[in-house]
Coordinates of C-alpha atoms and ligand atoms in Angstrom, one line a residue:
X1 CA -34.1 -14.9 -14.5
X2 CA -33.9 -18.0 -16.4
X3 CA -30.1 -18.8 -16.4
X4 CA -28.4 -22.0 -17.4
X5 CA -25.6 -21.2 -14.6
X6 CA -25.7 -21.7 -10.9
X7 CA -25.7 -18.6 -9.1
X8 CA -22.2 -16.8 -8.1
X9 CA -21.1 -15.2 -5.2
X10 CA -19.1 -12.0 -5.3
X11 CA -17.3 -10.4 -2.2
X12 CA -15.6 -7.3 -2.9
X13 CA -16.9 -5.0 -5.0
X14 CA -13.6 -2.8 -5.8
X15 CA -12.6 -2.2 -9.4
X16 CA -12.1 -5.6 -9.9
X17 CA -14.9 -7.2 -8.4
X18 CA -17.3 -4.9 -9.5
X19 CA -16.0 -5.6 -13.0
X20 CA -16.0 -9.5 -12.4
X21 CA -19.2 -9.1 -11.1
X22 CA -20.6 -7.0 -14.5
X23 CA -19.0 -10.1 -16.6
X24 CA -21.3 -12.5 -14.6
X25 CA -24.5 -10.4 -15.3
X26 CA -23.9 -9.8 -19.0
X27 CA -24.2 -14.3 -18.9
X28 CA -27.5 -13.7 -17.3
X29 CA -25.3 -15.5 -14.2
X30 CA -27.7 -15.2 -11.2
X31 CA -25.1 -12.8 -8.9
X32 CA -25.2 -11.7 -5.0
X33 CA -22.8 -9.6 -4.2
X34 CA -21.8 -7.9 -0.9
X35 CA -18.8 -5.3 0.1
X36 CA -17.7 -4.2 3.4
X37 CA -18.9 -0.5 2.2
X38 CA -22.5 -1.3 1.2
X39 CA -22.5 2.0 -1.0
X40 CA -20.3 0.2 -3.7
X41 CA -23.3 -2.5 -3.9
X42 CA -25.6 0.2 -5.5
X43 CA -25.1 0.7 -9.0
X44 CA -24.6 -3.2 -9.5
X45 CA -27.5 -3.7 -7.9
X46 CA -29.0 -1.2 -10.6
X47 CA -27.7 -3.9 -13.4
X48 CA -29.5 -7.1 -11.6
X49 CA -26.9 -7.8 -9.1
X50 CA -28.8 -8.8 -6.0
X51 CA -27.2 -7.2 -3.1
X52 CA -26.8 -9.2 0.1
X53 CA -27.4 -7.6 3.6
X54 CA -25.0 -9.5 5.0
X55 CA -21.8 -11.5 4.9
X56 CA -23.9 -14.7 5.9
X57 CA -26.2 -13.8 3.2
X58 CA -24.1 -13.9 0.3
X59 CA -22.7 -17.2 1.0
X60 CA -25.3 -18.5 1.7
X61 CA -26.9 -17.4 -1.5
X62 CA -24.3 -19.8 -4.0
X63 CA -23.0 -22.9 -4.4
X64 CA -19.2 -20.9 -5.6
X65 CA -17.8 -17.8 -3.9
X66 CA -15.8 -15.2 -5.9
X67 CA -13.3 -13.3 -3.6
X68 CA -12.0 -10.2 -5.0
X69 CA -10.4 -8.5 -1.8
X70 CA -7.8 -6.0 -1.8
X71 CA -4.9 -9.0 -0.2
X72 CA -4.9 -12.3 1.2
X73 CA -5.5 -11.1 5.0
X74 CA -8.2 -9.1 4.2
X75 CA -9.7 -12.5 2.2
X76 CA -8.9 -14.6 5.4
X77 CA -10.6 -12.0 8.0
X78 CA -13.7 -11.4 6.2
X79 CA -13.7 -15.8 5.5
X80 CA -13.0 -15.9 9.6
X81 CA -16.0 -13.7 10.6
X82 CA -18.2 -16.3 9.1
X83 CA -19.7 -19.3 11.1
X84 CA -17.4 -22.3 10.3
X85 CA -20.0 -24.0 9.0
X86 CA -21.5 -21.4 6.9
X87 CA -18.6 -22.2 3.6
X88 CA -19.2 -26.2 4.3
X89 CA -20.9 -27.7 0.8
X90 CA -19.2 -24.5 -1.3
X91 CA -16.2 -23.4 -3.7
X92 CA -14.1 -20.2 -2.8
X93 CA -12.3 -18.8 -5.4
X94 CA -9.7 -16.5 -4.1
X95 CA -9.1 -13.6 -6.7
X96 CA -7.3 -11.3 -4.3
X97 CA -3.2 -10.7 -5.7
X98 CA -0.9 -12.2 -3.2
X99 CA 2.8 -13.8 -3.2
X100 CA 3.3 -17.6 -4.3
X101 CA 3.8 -18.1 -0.3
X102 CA 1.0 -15.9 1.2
X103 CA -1.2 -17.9 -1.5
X104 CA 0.2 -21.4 -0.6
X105 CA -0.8 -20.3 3.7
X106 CA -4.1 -18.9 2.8
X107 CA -4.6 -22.3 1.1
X108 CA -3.4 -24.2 3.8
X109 CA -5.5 -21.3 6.3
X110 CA -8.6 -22.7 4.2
X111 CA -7.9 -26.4 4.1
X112 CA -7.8 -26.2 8.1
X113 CA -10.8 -24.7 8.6
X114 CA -12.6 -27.7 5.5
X115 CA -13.1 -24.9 2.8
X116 CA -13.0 -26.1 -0.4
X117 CA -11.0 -23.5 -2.1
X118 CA -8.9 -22.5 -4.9
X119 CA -6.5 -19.3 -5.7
X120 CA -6.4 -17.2 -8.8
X121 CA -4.4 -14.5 -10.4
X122 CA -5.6 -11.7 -12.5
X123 CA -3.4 -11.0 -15.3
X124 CA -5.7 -8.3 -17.0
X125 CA -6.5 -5.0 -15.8
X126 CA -11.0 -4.7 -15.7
X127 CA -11.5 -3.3 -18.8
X128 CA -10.7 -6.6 -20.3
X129 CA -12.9 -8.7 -17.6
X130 CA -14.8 -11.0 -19.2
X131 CA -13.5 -10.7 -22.8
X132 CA -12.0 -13.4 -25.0
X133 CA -8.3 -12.1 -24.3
X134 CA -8.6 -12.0 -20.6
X135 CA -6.3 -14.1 -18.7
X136 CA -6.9 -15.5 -14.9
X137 CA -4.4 -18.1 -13.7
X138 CA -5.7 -20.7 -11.4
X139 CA -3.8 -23.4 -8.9
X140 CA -4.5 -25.9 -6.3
X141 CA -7.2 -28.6 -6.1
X142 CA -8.0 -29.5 -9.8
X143 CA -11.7 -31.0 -8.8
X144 CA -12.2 -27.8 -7.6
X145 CA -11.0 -25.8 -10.6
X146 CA -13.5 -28.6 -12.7
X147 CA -16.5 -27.9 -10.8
X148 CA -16.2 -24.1 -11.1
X149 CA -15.0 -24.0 -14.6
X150 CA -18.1 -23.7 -16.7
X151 CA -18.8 -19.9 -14.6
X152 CA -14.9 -19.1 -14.0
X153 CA -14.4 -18.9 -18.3
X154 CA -17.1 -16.4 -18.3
X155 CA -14.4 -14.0 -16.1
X156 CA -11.9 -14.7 -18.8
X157 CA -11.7 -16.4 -22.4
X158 CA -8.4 -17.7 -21.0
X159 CA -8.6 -19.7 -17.6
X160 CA -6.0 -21.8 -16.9
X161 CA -5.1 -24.4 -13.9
X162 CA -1.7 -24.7 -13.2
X163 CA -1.3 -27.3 -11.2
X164 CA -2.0 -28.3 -7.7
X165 CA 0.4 -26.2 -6.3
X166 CA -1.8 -23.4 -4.4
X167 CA 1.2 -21.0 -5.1
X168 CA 2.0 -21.3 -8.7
X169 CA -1.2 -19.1 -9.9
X170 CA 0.5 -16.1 -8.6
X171 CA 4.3 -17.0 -9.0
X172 CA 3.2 -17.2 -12.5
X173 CA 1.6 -13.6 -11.9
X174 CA 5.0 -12.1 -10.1
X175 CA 7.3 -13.8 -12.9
X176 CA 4.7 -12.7 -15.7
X177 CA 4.6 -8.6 -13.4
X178 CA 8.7 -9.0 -14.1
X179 CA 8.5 -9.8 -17.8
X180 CA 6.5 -6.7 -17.6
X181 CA 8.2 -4.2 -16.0
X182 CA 11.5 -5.1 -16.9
X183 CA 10.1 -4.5 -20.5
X184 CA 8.8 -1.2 -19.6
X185 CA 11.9 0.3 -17.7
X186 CA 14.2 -1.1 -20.9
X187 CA 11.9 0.8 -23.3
X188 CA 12.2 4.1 -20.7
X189 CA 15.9 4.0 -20.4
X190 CA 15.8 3.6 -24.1
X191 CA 13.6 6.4 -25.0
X192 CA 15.4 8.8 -22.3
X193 CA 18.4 8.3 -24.2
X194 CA 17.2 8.1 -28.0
X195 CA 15.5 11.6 -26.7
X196 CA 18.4 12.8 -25.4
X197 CA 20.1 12.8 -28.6
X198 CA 17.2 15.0 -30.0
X199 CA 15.0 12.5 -31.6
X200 CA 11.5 11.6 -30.1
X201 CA 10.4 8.2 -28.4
X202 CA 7.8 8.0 -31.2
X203 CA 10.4 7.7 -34.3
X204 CA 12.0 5.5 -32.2
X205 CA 9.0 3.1 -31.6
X206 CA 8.7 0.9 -34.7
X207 CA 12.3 -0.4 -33.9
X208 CA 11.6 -0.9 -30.2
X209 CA 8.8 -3.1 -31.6
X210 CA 10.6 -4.9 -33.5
X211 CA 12.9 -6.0 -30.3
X212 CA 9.6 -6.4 -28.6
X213 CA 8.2 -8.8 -31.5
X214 CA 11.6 -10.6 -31.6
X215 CA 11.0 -11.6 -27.5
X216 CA 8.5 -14.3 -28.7
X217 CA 11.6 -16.4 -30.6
X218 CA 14.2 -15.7 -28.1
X219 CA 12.0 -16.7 -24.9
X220 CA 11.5 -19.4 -26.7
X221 CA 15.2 -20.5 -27.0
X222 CA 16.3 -18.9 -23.4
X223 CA 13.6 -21.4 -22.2
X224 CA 14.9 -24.7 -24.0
X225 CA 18.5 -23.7 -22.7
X226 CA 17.3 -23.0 -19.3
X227 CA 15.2 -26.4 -19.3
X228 CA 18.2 -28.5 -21.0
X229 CA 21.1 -26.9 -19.3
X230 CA 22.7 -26.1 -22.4
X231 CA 24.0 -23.0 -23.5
X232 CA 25.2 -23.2 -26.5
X233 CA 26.9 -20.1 -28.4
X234 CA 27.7 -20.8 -32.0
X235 CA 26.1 -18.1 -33.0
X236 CA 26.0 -15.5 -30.6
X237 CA 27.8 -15.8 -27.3
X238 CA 28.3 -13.7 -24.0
X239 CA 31.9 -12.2 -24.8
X240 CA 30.3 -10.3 -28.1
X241 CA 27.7 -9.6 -26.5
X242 CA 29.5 -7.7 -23.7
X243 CA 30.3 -5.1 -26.0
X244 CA 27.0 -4.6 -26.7
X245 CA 26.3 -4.1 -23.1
X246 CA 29.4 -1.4 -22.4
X247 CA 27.9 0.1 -25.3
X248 CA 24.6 0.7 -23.5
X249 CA 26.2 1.8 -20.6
X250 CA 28.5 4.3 -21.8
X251 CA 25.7 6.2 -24.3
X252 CA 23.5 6.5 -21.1
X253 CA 26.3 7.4 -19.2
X254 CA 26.7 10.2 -21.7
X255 CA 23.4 11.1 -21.7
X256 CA 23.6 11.8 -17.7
X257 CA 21.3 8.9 -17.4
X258 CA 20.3 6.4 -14.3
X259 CA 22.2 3.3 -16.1
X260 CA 21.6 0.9 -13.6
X261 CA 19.5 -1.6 -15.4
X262 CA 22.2 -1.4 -18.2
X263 CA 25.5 -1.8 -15.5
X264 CA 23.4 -4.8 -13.8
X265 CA 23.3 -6.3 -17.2
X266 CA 26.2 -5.9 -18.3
X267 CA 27.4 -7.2 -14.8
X268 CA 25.8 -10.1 -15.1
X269 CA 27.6 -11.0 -18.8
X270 CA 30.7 -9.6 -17.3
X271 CA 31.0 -12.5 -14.4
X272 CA 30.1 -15.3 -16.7
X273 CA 33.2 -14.2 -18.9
X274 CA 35.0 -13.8 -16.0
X275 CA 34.1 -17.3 -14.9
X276 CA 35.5 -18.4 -18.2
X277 CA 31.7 -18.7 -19.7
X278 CA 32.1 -16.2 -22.5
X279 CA 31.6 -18.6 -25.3
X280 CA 28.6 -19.5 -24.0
X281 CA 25.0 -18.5 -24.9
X282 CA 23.4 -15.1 -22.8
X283 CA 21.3 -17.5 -21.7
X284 CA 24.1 -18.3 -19.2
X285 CA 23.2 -15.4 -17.2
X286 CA 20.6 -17.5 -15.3
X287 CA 23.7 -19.5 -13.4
X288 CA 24.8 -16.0 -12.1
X289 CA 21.1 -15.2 -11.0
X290 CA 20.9 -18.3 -9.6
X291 CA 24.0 -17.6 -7.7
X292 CA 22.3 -14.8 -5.5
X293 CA 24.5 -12.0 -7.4
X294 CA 23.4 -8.4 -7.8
X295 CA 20.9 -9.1 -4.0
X296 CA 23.1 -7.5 -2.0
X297 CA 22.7 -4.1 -3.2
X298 CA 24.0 -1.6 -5.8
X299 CA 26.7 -3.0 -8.9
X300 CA 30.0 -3.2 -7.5
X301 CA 32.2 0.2 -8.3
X302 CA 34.5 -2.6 -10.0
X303 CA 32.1 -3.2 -13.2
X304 CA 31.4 0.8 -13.6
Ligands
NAP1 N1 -7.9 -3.4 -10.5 C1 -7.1 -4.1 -11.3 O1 -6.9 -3.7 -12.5 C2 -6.6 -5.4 -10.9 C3 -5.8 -6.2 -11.8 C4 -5.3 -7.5 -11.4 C5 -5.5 -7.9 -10.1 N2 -6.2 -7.1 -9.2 C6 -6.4 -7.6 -7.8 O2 -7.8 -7.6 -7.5 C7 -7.9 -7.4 -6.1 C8 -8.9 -6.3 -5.9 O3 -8.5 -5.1 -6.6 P1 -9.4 -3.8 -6.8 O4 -8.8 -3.1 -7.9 O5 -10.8 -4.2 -6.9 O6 -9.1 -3.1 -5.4 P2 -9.9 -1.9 -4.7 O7 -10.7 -1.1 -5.8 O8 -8.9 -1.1 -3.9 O9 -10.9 -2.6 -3.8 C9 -10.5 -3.3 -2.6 C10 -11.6 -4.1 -2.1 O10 -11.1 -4.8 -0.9 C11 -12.0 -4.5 0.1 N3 -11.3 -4.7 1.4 C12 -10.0 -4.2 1.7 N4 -9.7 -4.5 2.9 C13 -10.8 -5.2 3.5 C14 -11.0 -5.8 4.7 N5 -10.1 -5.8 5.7 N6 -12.2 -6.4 4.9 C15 -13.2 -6.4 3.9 N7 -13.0 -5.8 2.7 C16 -11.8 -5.3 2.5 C17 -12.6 -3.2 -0.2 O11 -13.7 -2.9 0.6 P3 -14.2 -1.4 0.9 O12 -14.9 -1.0 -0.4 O13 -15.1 -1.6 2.0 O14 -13.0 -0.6 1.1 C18 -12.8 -3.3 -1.7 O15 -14.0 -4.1 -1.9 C19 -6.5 -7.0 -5.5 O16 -5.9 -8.0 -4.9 C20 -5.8 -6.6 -6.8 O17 -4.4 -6.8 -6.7 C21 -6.8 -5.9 -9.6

């Protein structure tokens, strides 16, 4: 094979790292993979993966070292089982998912031992592996992140390094998993009760959308108050907006729903009014977050 990129390492050939591996092959990228089930080598090898016989092998095979593991302690006991010298001269790139911490230790884990290494977060489920509009985060040594860079954009169109801050490639995954869900259980509790009142999610969807759309702009400005500490609410503030809120809660309540994501909202407006913050932006909220409120179990029976 006659590729303009240095061969790649891939260990873990899951979903994910059978995907990653696939994106490497379709670049002609000269790949060795191995898995601790051999039988999930098979059908790469079918596609001009060459299939290590052993751990030792694979390493030893590239120059950069794709780690798509199930966690972080599976990625440190395979790394461990190897002959400390045999990762000396080479790049790991940690795909595995973990916490910001877990990622910053398995960094620190690698930095003991002289691995040169790096973490990442994918943001994409494998379908989108190795298209224009995938998205891996990366963090930690940025020398690293330059030498691997020219094979790690084949993965995903977008690759960016955050920073040297092992942990930030997944806190930015955890805080980007919230955005997520928290948009998904809103829409839910929305639908559950637009259905409820005989009308289906679909005739509702456009106008969900249209919220949806709307998130861009008001991120946006939640992100300059947050950043500026300035909450400024001329034109909407917290005590109108608390209406709003008892409003959501009593038409789910009607509806016999779980309104706990609406009473936790409305909980958290309610104690910035009650701290005298009602003129304020909603942006506000982030002091009572900050505060630790709403962690010590389930909305207090005084804001039902
Ligand atoms: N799939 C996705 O859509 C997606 C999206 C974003 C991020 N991720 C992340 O990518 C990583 C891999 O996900 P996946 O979907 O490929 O998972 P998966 O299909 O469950 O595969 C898990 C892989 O980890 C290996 N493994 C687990 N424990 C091991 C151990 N102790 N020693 C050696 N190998 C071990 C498995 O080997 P065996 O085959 O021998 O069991 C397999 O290769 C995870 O951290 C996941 O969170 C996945």
């Amino acid at each position: 094979m006659n590729s303009t990129f240095a061969p790649v390492t891939v260990l873990g050939l899951g979903s994910m790292g059978a995907a990653l591996t696939r994106a490497l092959l379709r670049h002609d990228v000269p790949t060795t993979v191995w898995n601790r089930s051999p039988e999930r080598a098979r059908p790469l090898a079918a596609e001009g993966a060459a299939v290590a016989p052993t751990l030792a092998a694979a390493v030893e095979a590239s120059d950069l070292v794709v780690v798509c593991l199930r966690d972080h302690a599976a990625t440190r006991e395979v790394l461990a089982s190897l002959d400390a010298a045999a990762l000396h001269g080479r790049i790991v790139v940690n795909l595995s998912s973990s916490s910001p911490d877990e990622g910053r230790r398995t960094a620190a884990w690698a930095a003991e031992r002289g691995i040169t290494y790096l973490n990442g977060a994918i943001m994409v489920p494998t379908p989108l592996i190795g298209s224009a509009e995938a998205v891996i985060l990366y963090s930690g040594d940025d020398i690293v992140f330059e030498k691997a860079q020219d094979r790690l954009v084949l993965l995903a169109g977008v690759a960016d390094h955050l920073g040297e801050d092992p942990g930030r490639a997944a806190l930015f995954d955890v805080a980007m998993l919230e955005v997520f869900f928290a948009s998904m259980t809103s829409f839910l509790h929305a639908a559950a009760m637009v259905t409820a009142n005989g009308t289906s999610a679909a005739t509702f969807l456009p106008y969900a959308r249209q919220m949806a759309e709307l998130g861009g702009t008001v991120f946006e400005e939640l992100a300059a108050n947050v950043d500026g500490d300035e909450h400024d609410g001329t034109e909407d503030n917290l005590a109108m907006e608390l209406s709003a809120l008892d409003h959501i809660v009593h038409t789910s309540d009607e509806a016999g729903l779980d309104g706990t994501l609406a009473r936790h909202m409305r909980h958290l407006a309610r104690q910035a009014v009650d701290a005298g913050l009602g003129a304020d932006a909603y942006s506000r909220v982030i002091d009572m977050l900050r505060a630790g409120e709403g962690h010590h179990g389930p909305v207090s029976s005084a804001t039902r």
